[in-house]
mmCIF file of N, CA and C in Angstrom:
data_model
loop_
_atom_site.group_PDB
_atom_site.id
_atom_site.type_symbol
_atom_site.label_atom_id
_atom_site.label_comp_id
_atom_site.label_asym_id
_atom_site.label_seq_id
_atom_site.Cartn_x
_atom_site.Cartn_y
_atom_site.Cartn_z
ATOM 1 N N MET A 1 -41.148 -27.667 -31.978
ATOM 2 C CA MET A 1 -40.068 -27.958 -30.891
ATOM 3 C C MET A 1 -38.709 -27.405 -31.062
ATOM 4 N N LYS A 2 -38.507 -27.072 -32.413
ATOM 5 C CA LYS A 2 -37.190 -26.438 -32.521
ATOM 6 C C LYS A 2 -37.088 -25.112 -31.879
ATOM 7 N N ARG A 3 -38.209 -24.336 -31.620
ATOM 8 C CA ARG A 3 -38.217 -23.047 -31.002
ATOM 9 C C ARG A 3 -37.905 -23.207 -29.476
ATOM 10 N N LYS A 4 -38.540 -24.374 -28.914
ATOM 11 C CA LYS A 4 -38.309 -24.503 -27.525
ATOM 12 C C LYS A 4 -36.809 -24.718 -27.187
ATOM 13 N N ARG A 5 -36.145 -25.431 -27.974
ATOM 14 C CA ARG A 5 -34.670 -25.659 -27.855
ATOM 15 C C ARG A 5 -33.839 -24.437 -28.000
ATOM 16 N N ASP A 6 -34.387 -23.462 -28.953
ATOM 17 C CA ASP A 6 -33.617 -22.372 -29.326
ATOM 18 C C ASP A 6 -33.675 -21.379 -28.023
ATOM 19 N N TRP A 7 -34.916 -21.427 -27.370
ATOM 20 C CA TRP A 7 -35.233 -20.582 -26.331
ATOM 21 C C TRP A 7 -34.269 -21.022 -25.078
ATOM 22 N N ARG A 8 -34.322 -22.281 -24.944
ATOM 23 C CA ARG A 8 -33.340 -22.905 -23.728
ATOM 24 C C ARG A 8 -31.974 -22.605 -23.901
ATOM 25 N N PHE A 9 -31.574 -22.706 -25.251
ATOM 26 C CA PHE A 9 -30.154 -22.390 -25.470
ATOM 27 C C PHE A 9 -29.786 -20.972 -25.132
ATOM 28 N N VAL A 10 -30.650 -20.110 -25.542
ATOM 29 C CA VAL A 10 -30.403 -18.612 -25.348
ATOM 30 C C VAL A 10 -30.492 -18.370 -23.862
ATOM 31 N N ALA A 11 -31.458 -18.884 -23.233
ATOM 32 C CA ALA A 11 -31.549 -18.648 -21.746
ATOM 33 C C ALA A 11 -30.327 -19.285 -21.001
ATOM 34 N N GLY A 12 -29.836 -20.462 -21.476
ATOM 35 C CA GLY A 12 -28.662 -21.038 -20.871
ATOM 36 C C GLY A 12 -27.481 -20.187 -21.089
ATOM 37 N N CYS A 13 -27.173 -19.653 -22.236
ATOM 38 C CA CYS A 13 -26.154 -18.706 -22.652
ATOM 39 C C CYS A 13 -26.209 -17.465 -21.750
ATOM 40 N N MET A 14 -27.400 -16.919 -21.575
ATOM 41 C CA MET A 14 -27.550 -15.604 -20.610
ATOM 42 C C MET A 14 -27.190 -15.958 -19.211
ATOM 43 N N ILE A 15 -27.682 -17.209 -18.798
ATOM 44 C CA ILE A 15 -27.415 -17.474 -17.336
ATOM 45 C C ILE A 15 -25.859 -17.737 -17.186
ATOM 46 N N SER A 16 -25.166 -18.406 -18.246
ATOM 47 C CA SER A 16 -23.814 -18.664 -18.131
ATOM 48 C C SER A 16 -22.957 -17.336 -18.108
ATOM 49 N N ALA A 17 -23.435 -16.384 -18.940
ATOM 50 C CA ALA A 17 -22.799 -15.107 -19.034
ATOM 51 C C ALA A 17 -22.920 -14.323 -17.784
ATOM 52 N N ALA A 18 -24.208 -14.431 -17.195
ATOM 53 C CA ALA A 18 -24.424 -13.595 -15.868
ATOM 54 C C ALA A 18 -23.551 -14.201 -14.798
ATOM 55 N N VAL A 19 -23.411 -15.543 -14.735
ATOM 56 C CA VAL A 19 -22.555 -16.155 -13.728
ATOM 57 C C VAL A 19 -21.110 -15.779 -13.972
ATOM 58 N N PHE A 20 -20.680 -15.834 -15.187
ATOM 59 C CA PHE A 20 -19.324 -15.433 -15.549
ATOM 60 C C PHE A 20 -18.979 -14.075 -15.107
ATOM 61 N N GLY A 21 -19.973 -13.060 -15.444
ATOM 62 C CA GLY A 21 -19.839 -11.611 -14.965
ATOM 63 C C GLY A 21 -19.738 -11.604 -13.464
ATOM 64 N N VAL A 22 -20.466 -12.305 -12.740
ATOM 65 C CA VAL A 22 -20.428 -12.258 -11.302
ATOM 66 C C VAL A 22 -19.077 -12.668 -10.856
ATOM 67 N N VAL A 23 -18.538 -13.764 -11.312
ATOM 68 C CA VAL A 23 -17.279 -14.421 -11.007
ATOM 69 C C VAL A 23 -16.187 -13.303 -11.154
ATOM 70 N N ILE A 24 -16.190 -12.739 -12.391
ATOM 71 C CA ILE A 24 -15.195 -11.728 -12.673
ATOM 72 C C ILE A 24 -15.158 -10.604 -11.837
ATOM 73 N N GLY A 25 -16.445 -10.074 -11.605
ATOM 74 C CA GLY A 25 -16.654 -9.001 -10.614
ATOM 75 C C GLY A 25 -15.950 -9.179 -9.240
ATOM 76 N N MET A 26 -16.320 -10.435 -8.778
ATOM 77 C CA MET A 26 -15.871 -10.870 -7.417
ATOM 78 C C MET A 26 -14.330 -10.769 -7.506
ATOM 79 N N PHE A 27 -13.731 -11.497 -8.537
ATOM 80 C CA PHE A 27 -12.232 -11.457 -8.730
ATOM 81 C C PHE A 27 -11.747 -10.146 -8.573
ATOM 82 N N LEU A 28 -12.287 -9.188 -9.282
ATOM 83 C CA LEU A 28 -11.626 -7.756 -9.446
ATOM 84 C C LEU A 28 -11.920 -7.137 -8.250
ATOM 85 N N MET A 29 -12.911 -7.340 -7.459
ATOM 86 C CA MET A 29 -13.001 -6.768 -5.994
ATOM 87 C C MET A 29 -11.990 -7.333 -5.175
ATOM 88 N N GLY A 30 -11.831 -8.613 -5.273
ATOM 89 C CA GLY A 30 -10.806 -9.118 -4.305
ATOM 90 C C GLY A 30 -9.296 -8.754 -4.675
ATOM 91 N N MET A 31 -8.964 -8.596 -5.905
ATOM 92 C CA MET A 31 -7.754 -8.055 -6.344
ATOM 93 C C MET A 31 -7.582 -6.533 -5.734
ATOM 94 N N ASP A 32 -8.551 -5.803 -5.979
ATOM 95 C CA ASP A 32 -8.494 -4.357 -5.493
ATOM 96 C C ASP A 32 -8.316 -4.422 -4.008
ATOM 97 N N SER A 33 -9.033 -5.209 -3.191
ATOM 98 C CA SER A 33 -8.826 -5.251 -1.722
ATOM 99 C C SER A 33 -7.529 -5.706 -1.353
ATOM 100 N N PHE A 34 -6.862 -6.642 -2.124
ATOM 101 C CA PHE A 34 -5.605 -7.157 -1.951
ATOM 102 C C PHE A 34 -4.441 -6.014 -2.110
ATOM 103 N N LEU A 35 -4.689 -5.300 -3.239
ATOM 104 C CA LEU A 35 -3.689 -4.231 -3.515
ATOM 105 C C LEU A 35 -3.763 -3.178 -2.518
ATOM 106 N N ALA A 36 -5.023 -2.794 -2.027
ATOM 107 C CA ALA A 36 -5.119 -1.743 -1.081
ATOM 108 C C ALA A 36 -4.549 -2.229 0.268
ATOM 109 N N ARG A 37 -4.568 -3.451 0.725
ATOM 110 C CA ARG A 37 -3.997 -3.878 1.911
ATOM 111 C C ARG A 37 -2.441 -3.994 1.651
ATOM 112 N N ALA A 38 -2.036 -4.335 0.515
ATOM 113 C CA ALA A 38 -0.647 -4.341 0.218
ATOM 114 C C ALA A 38 0.107 -3.055 0.395
ATOM 115 N N ARG A 39 -0.563 -2.098 -0.220
ATOM 116 C CA ARG A 39 -0.152 -0.764 -0.191
ATOM 117 C C ARG A 39 -0.104 -0.154 1.330
ATOM 118 N N SER A 40 -1.056 -0.470 1.961
ATOM 119 C CA SER A 40 -1.172 0.001 3.497
ATOM 120 C C SER A 40 -0.097 -0.673 4.311
ATOM 121 N N GLU A 41 0.157 -2.006 4.076
ATOM 122 C CA GLU A 41 1.086 -2.753 4.808
ATOM 123 C C GLU A 41 2.438 -2.260 4.342
ATOM 124 N N GLY A 42 2.679 -1.862 3.059
ATOM 125 C CA GLY A 42 4.039 -1.279 2.682
ATOM 126 C C GLY A 42 4.211 0.059 3.308
ATOM 127 N N ALA A 43 3.203 0.867 3.535
ATOM 128 C CA ALA A 43 3.588 2.131 4.165
ATOM 129 C C ALA A 43 3.897 1.863 5.642
ATOM 130 N N GLN A 44 3.233 0.890 6.320
ATOM 131 C CA GLN A 44 3.605 0.629 7.795
ATOM 132 C C GLN A 44 5.161 -0.053 7.815
ATOM 133 N N THR A 45 5.400 -0.869 6.906
ATOM 134 C CA THR A 45 6.733 -1.339 6.752
ATOM 135 C C THR A 45 7.783 -0.293 6.672
ATOM 136 N N LEU A 46 7.537 0.688 5.706
ATOM 137 C CA LEU A 46 8.351 1.794 5.664
ATOM 138 C C LEU A 46 8.658 2.585 6.724
ATOM 139 N N ARG A 47 7.476 2.904 7.403
ATOM 140 C CA ARG A 47 7.501 3.642 8.599
ATOM 141 C C ARG A 47 8.343 2.945 9.738
ATOM 142 N N ASN A 48 8.101 1.560 9.770
ATOM 143 C CA ASN A 48 8.891 1.024 10.883
ATOM 144 C C ASN A 48 10.439 0.871 10.552
ATOM 145 N N GLY A 49 10.738 0.795 9.321
ATOM 146 C CA GLY A 49 12.179 0.995 8.753
ATOM 147 C C GLY A 49 12.813 2.181 9.192
ATOM 148 N N ILE A 50 11.900 3.254 8.905
ATOM 149 C CA ILE A 50 12.553 4.658 9.115
ATOM 150 C C ILE A 50 12.697 4.748 10.598
ATOM 151 N N THR A 51 11.812 4.261 11.381
ATOM 152 C CA THR A 51 11.884 4.387 12.829
ATOM 153 C C THR A 51 13.074 3.561 13.342
ATOM 154 N N ARG A 52 13.313 2.472 12.852
ATOM 155 C CA ARG A 52 14.460 1.560 13.341
ATOM 156 C C ARG A 52 15.790 2.271 12.865
ATOM 157 N N ALA A 53 15.808 2.869 11.776
ATOM 158 C CA ALA A 53 17.124 3.619 11.306
ATOM 159 C C ALA A 53 17.287 4.922 12.235
ATOM 160 N N CYS A 54 16.241 5.584 12.685
ATOM 161 C CA CYS A 54 16.247 6.719 13.600
ATOM 162 C C CYS A 54 16.894 6.140 14.923
ATOM 163 N N VAL A 55 16.429 5.062 15.342
ATOM 164 C CA VAL A 55 16.884 4.609 16.689
ATOM 165 C C VAL A 55 18.252 4.157 16.647
ATOM 166 N N GLN A 56 18.662 3.499 15.499
ATOM 167 C CA GLN A 56 20.060 3.080 15.192
ATOM 168 C C GLN A 56 21.002 4.356 15.230
ATOM 169 N N CYS A 57 20.574 5.282 14.562
ATOM 170 C CA CYS A 57 21.333 6.572 14.328
ATOM 171 C C CYS A 57 21.492 7.176 15.836
ATOM 172 N N TYR A 58 20.410 7.107 16.597
ATOM 173 C CA TYR A 58 20.653 7.818 17.961
ATOM 174 C C TYR A 58 21.536 6.902 18.782
ATOM 175 N N ALA A 59 21.448 5.612 18.622
ATOM 176 C CA ALA A 59 22.343 4.752 19.424
ATOM 177 C C ALA A 59 23.835 4.923 18.984
ATOM 178 N N ILE A 60 24.063 5.049 17.758
ATOM 179 C CA ILE A 60 25.406 5.282 17.260
ATOM 180 C C ILE A 60 25.911 6.730 17.411
ATOM 181 N N GLU A 61 25.225 7.631 17.037
ATOM 182 C CA GLU A 61 25.698 8.948 16.944
ATOM 183 C C GLU A 61 25.244 9.882 18.205
ATOM 184 N N GLY A 62 24.227 9.401 18.878
ATOM 185 C CA GLY A 62 23.885 10.196 20.044
ATOM 186 C C GLY A 62 22.764 11.250 19.825
ATOM 187 N N ARG A 63 22.269 11.216 18.602
ATOM 188 C CA ARG A 63 21.227 12.211 18.179
ATOM 189 C C ARG A 63 20.381 11.594 17.072
ATOM 190 N N TYR A 64 19.113 11.947 16.963
ATOM 191 C CA TYR A 64 18.288 11.601 15.977
ATOM 192 C C TYR A 64 18.712 12.134 14.592
ATOM 193 N N PRO A 65 18.472 11.629 13.633
ATOM 194 C CA PRO A 65 18.957 12.299 12.262
ATOM 195 C C PRO A 65 18.138 13.527 11.981
ATOM 196 N N PRO A 66 18.754 14.391 11.368
ATOM 197 C CA PRO A 66 18.083 15.789 10.956
ATOM 198 C C PRO A 66 16.925 15.581 9.853
ATOM 199 N N SER A 67 17.101 14.568 9.088
ATOM 200 C CA SER A 67 16.095 14.479 7.963
ATOM 201 C C SER A 67 16.075 12.971 7.382
ATOM 202 N N VAL A 68 15.198 12.732 6.541
ATOM 203 C CA VAL A 68 14.980 11.497 5.946
ATOM 204 C C VAL A 68 16.231 11.243 4.961
ATOM 205 N N GLN A 69 16.595 12.277 4.242
ATOM 206 C CA GLN A 69 17.728 12.319 3.394
ATOM 207 C C GLN A 69 18.925 11.752 4.032
ATOM 208 N N TYR A 70 19.189 12.149 5.229
ATOM 209 C CA TYR A 70 20.422 11.768 6.046
ATOM 210 C C TYR A 70 20.343 10.367 6.274
ATOM 211 N N LEU A 71 19.044 9.732 6.485
ATOM 212 C CA LEU A 71 18.896 8.232 6.692
ATOM 213 C C LEU A 71 19.147 7.658 5.447
ATOM 214 N N GLU A 72 18.673 8.092 4.308
ATOM 215 C CA GLU A 72 19.053 7.547 2.904
ATOM 216 C C GLU A 72 20.457 7.533 2.721
ATOM 217 N N ASP A 73 21.128 8.492 3.034
ATOM 218 C CA ASP A 73 22.653 8.758 2.707
ATOM 219 C C ASP A 73 23.430 7.846 3.598
ATOM 220 N N HIS A 74 23.055 7.690 4.938
ATOM 221 C CA HIS A 74 23.918 7.002 5.944
ATOM 222 C C HIS A 74 23.404 5.730 6.443
ATOM 223 N N TYR A 75 22.107 5.488 6.249
ATOM 224 C CA TYR A 75 21.660 4.106 6.910
ATOM 225 C C TYR A 75 20.845 3.256 5.928
ATOM 226 N N GLY A 76 20.968 3.517 4.706
ATOM 227 C CA GLY A 76 20.401 2.569 3.625
ATOM 228 C C GLY A 76 18.943 2.630 3.572
ATOM 229 N N ILE A 77 18.185 3.508 3.992
ATOM 230 C CA ILE A 77 16.792 3.512 3.886
ATOM 231 C C ILE A 77 16.352 3.884 2.156
ATOM 232 N N GLN A 78 15.519 3.261 1.715
ATOM 233 C CA GLN A 78 15.164 3.580 0.397
ATOM 234 C C GLN A 78 13.748 3.780 0.410
ATOM 235 N N ILE A 79 13.411 4.903 -0.207
ATOM 236 C CA ILE A 79 11.987 5.286 -0.231
ATOM 237 C C ILE A 79 11.581 5.535 -1.762
ATOM 238 N N ASP A 80 10.553 4.798 -2.144
ATOM 239 C CA ASP A 80 9.893 4.968 -3.475
ATOM 240 C C ASP A 80 8.902 6.160 -3.316
ATOM 241 N N GLU A 81 9.522 7.140 -3.894
ATOM 242 C CA GLU A 81 8.757 8.501 -3.678
ATOM 243 C C GLU A 81 7.507 8.617 -4.730
ATOM 244 N N ASP A 82 7.452 7.727 -5.706
ATOM 245 C CA ASP A 82 6.304 7.611 -6.398
ATOM 246 C C ASP A 82 5.165 6.900 -5.794
ATOM 247 N N ARG A 83 5.489 6.087 -4.786
ATOM 248 C CA ARG A 83 4.448 5.264 -4.057
ATOM 249 C C ARG A 83 4.068 5.921 -2.663
ATOM 250 N N TYR A 84 4.959 6.555 -2.093
ATOM 251 C CA TYR A 84 4.758 7.057 -0.619
ATOM 252 C C TYR A 84 5.351 8.510 -0.444
ATOM 253 N N TYR A 85 4.496 9.072 0.428
ATOM 254 C CA TYR A 85 4.851 10.428 0.778
ATOM 255 C C TYR A 85 5.235 10.233 2.231
ATOM 256 N N VAL A 86 6.590 10.817 2.550
ATOM 257 C CA VAL A 86 7.079 10.643 3.822
ATOM 258 C C VAL A 86 7.212 12.020 4.460
ATOM 259 N N PHE A 87 6.559 12.221 5.770
ATOM 260 C CA PHE A 87 6.657 13.471 6.389
ATOM 261 C C PHE A 87 7.416 13.138 7.649
ATOM 262 N N TYR A 88 8.556 13.952 7.902
ATOM 263 C CA TYR A 88 9.518 13.583 9.016
ATOM 264 C C TYR A 88 9.701 14.927 9.744
ATOM 265 N N ASP A 89 9.259 14.944 10.868
ATOM 266 C CA ASP A 89 9.372 16.172 11.722
ATOM 267 C C ASP A 89 10.182 16.004 12.892
ATOM 268 N N GLY A 90 11.561 16.430 12.827
ATOM 269 C CA GLY A 90 12.426 16.213 13.891
ATOM 270 C C GLY A 90 12.610 17.695 14.660
ATOM 271 N N PHE A 91 11.929 17.765 15.946
ATOM 272 C CA PHE A 91 11.890 19.015 16.686
ATOM 273 C C PHE A 91 13.250 19.342 17.270
ATOM 274 N N ALA A 92 13.839 18.238 17.835
ATOM 275 C CA ALA A 92 15.045 18.529 18.462
ATOM 276 C C ALA A 92 15.956 17.065 18.266
ATOM 277 N N SER A 93 17.262 17.303 18.245
ATOM 278 C CA SER A 93 18.108 16.163 18.065
ATOM 279 C C SER A 93 18.043 15.006 19.242
ATOM 280 N N ASN A 94 17.477 15.441 20.286
ATOM 281 C CA ASN A 94 17.296 14.400 21.369
ATOM 282 C C ASN A 94 15.920 13.852 21.514
ATOM 283 N N LEU A 95 15.001 14.215 20.657
ATOM 284 C CA LEU A 95 13.600 13.833 20.855
ATOM 285 C C LEU A 95 13.316 12.942 19.533
ATOM 286 N N MET A 96 12.607 11.848 19.705
ATOM 287 C CA MET A 96 12.278 11.044 18.513
ATOM 288 C C MET A 96 11.312 11.865 17.497
ATOM 289 N N PRO A 97 11.792 11.911 16.432
ATOM 290 C CA PRO A 97 10.978 12.707 15.276
ATOM 291 C C PRO A 97 9.709 12.030 14.999
ATOM 292 N N ASP A 98 8.761 12.816 14.672
ATOM 293 C CA ASP A 98 7.380 12.416 14.255
ATOM 294 C C ASP A 98 7.433 12.008 12.748
ATOM 295 N N ILE A 99 7.102 10.673 12.395
ATOM 296 C CA ILE A 99 7.109 10.088 11.080
ATOM 297 C C ILE A 99 5.849 9.648 10.605
ATOM 298 N N THR A 100 5.545 10.217 9.466
ATOM 299 C CA THR A 100 4.219 9.774 8.879
ATOM 300 C C THR A 100 4.580 9.394 7.423
ATOM 301 N N VAL A 101 3.927 8.289 7.159
ATOM 302 C CA VAL A 101 4.024 7.642 5.724
ATOM 303 C C VAL A 101 2.687 7.499 5.109
ATOM 304 N N ILE A 102 2.416 8.110 3.950
ATOM 305 C CA ILE A 102 1.069 8.028 3.327
ATOM 306 C C ILE A 102 1.306 7.491 1.942
ATOM 307 N N PRO A 103 0.486 6.464 1.700
ATOM 308 C CA PRO A 103 0.531 6.022 0.266
ATOM 309 C C PRO A 103 0.081 7.060 -0.836
ATOM 310 N N ALA A 104 0.685 7.252 -1.962
ATOM 311 C CA ALA A 104 0.536 8.358 -2.849
ATOM 312 C C ALA A 104 -0.846 8.255 -3.379
ATOM 313 N N GLU A 105 -1.485 7.067 -3.459
ATOM 314 C CA GLU A 105 -2.872 6.917 -4.106
ATOM 315 C C GLU A 105 -3.888 7.526 -3.143
ATOM 316 N N GLY A 106 -3.568 8.024 -2.007
ATOM 317 C CA GLY A 106 -4.528 8.572 -1.058
ATOM 318 C C GLY A 106 -5.124 7.542 -0.252
ATOM 319 N N GLU A 107 -4.384 6.424 0.129
ATOM 320 C CA GLU A 107 -4.759 5.380 1.096
ATOM 321 C C GLU A 107 -4.719 5.952 2.471
ATOM 322 N N GLU A 108 -5.186 5.274 3.393
ATOM 323 C CA GLU A 108 -5.134 5.664 4.718
ATOM 324 C C GLU A 108 -3.606 6.075 5.312
ATOM 325 N N GLN A 109 -3.620 6.941 6.165
ATOM 326 C CA GLN A 109 -2.324 7.311 6.811
ATOM 327 C C GLN A 109 -1.753 6.263 7.609
ATOM 328 N N SER A 110 -0.497 6.135 7.569
ATOM 329 C CA SER A 110 0.165 5.073 8.635
ATOM 330 C C SER A 110 0.951 5.955 9.656
ATOM 331 N N LYS A 111 0.345 5.842 10.784
ATOM 332 C CA LYS A 111 1.150 6.619 11.832
ATOM 333 C C LYS A 111 1.172 5.972 13.175
#
């Protein structure tokens, strides 16, 4: 009889460990998904901020800014260059520039 109880104990421990592993795996997958979405939304928020600053610059100065550095110096835009790559293509001072923000980890492009 003692052997039956030992086998049940071992089986119960294995099932508990498997359930625990599944729960931890689901938690880690959820966290990864959350972080990916946060990075993507952060890129979109940064792009929207740069766009608003461009429009504000056009309204005040009568021209779109020549570079992102100009926006940082004069309009308070702050870019975390470790987290995002910003591509700013201003063709002419009277045309809205093309702004692309890409998370540095290779996430989807925000355009």
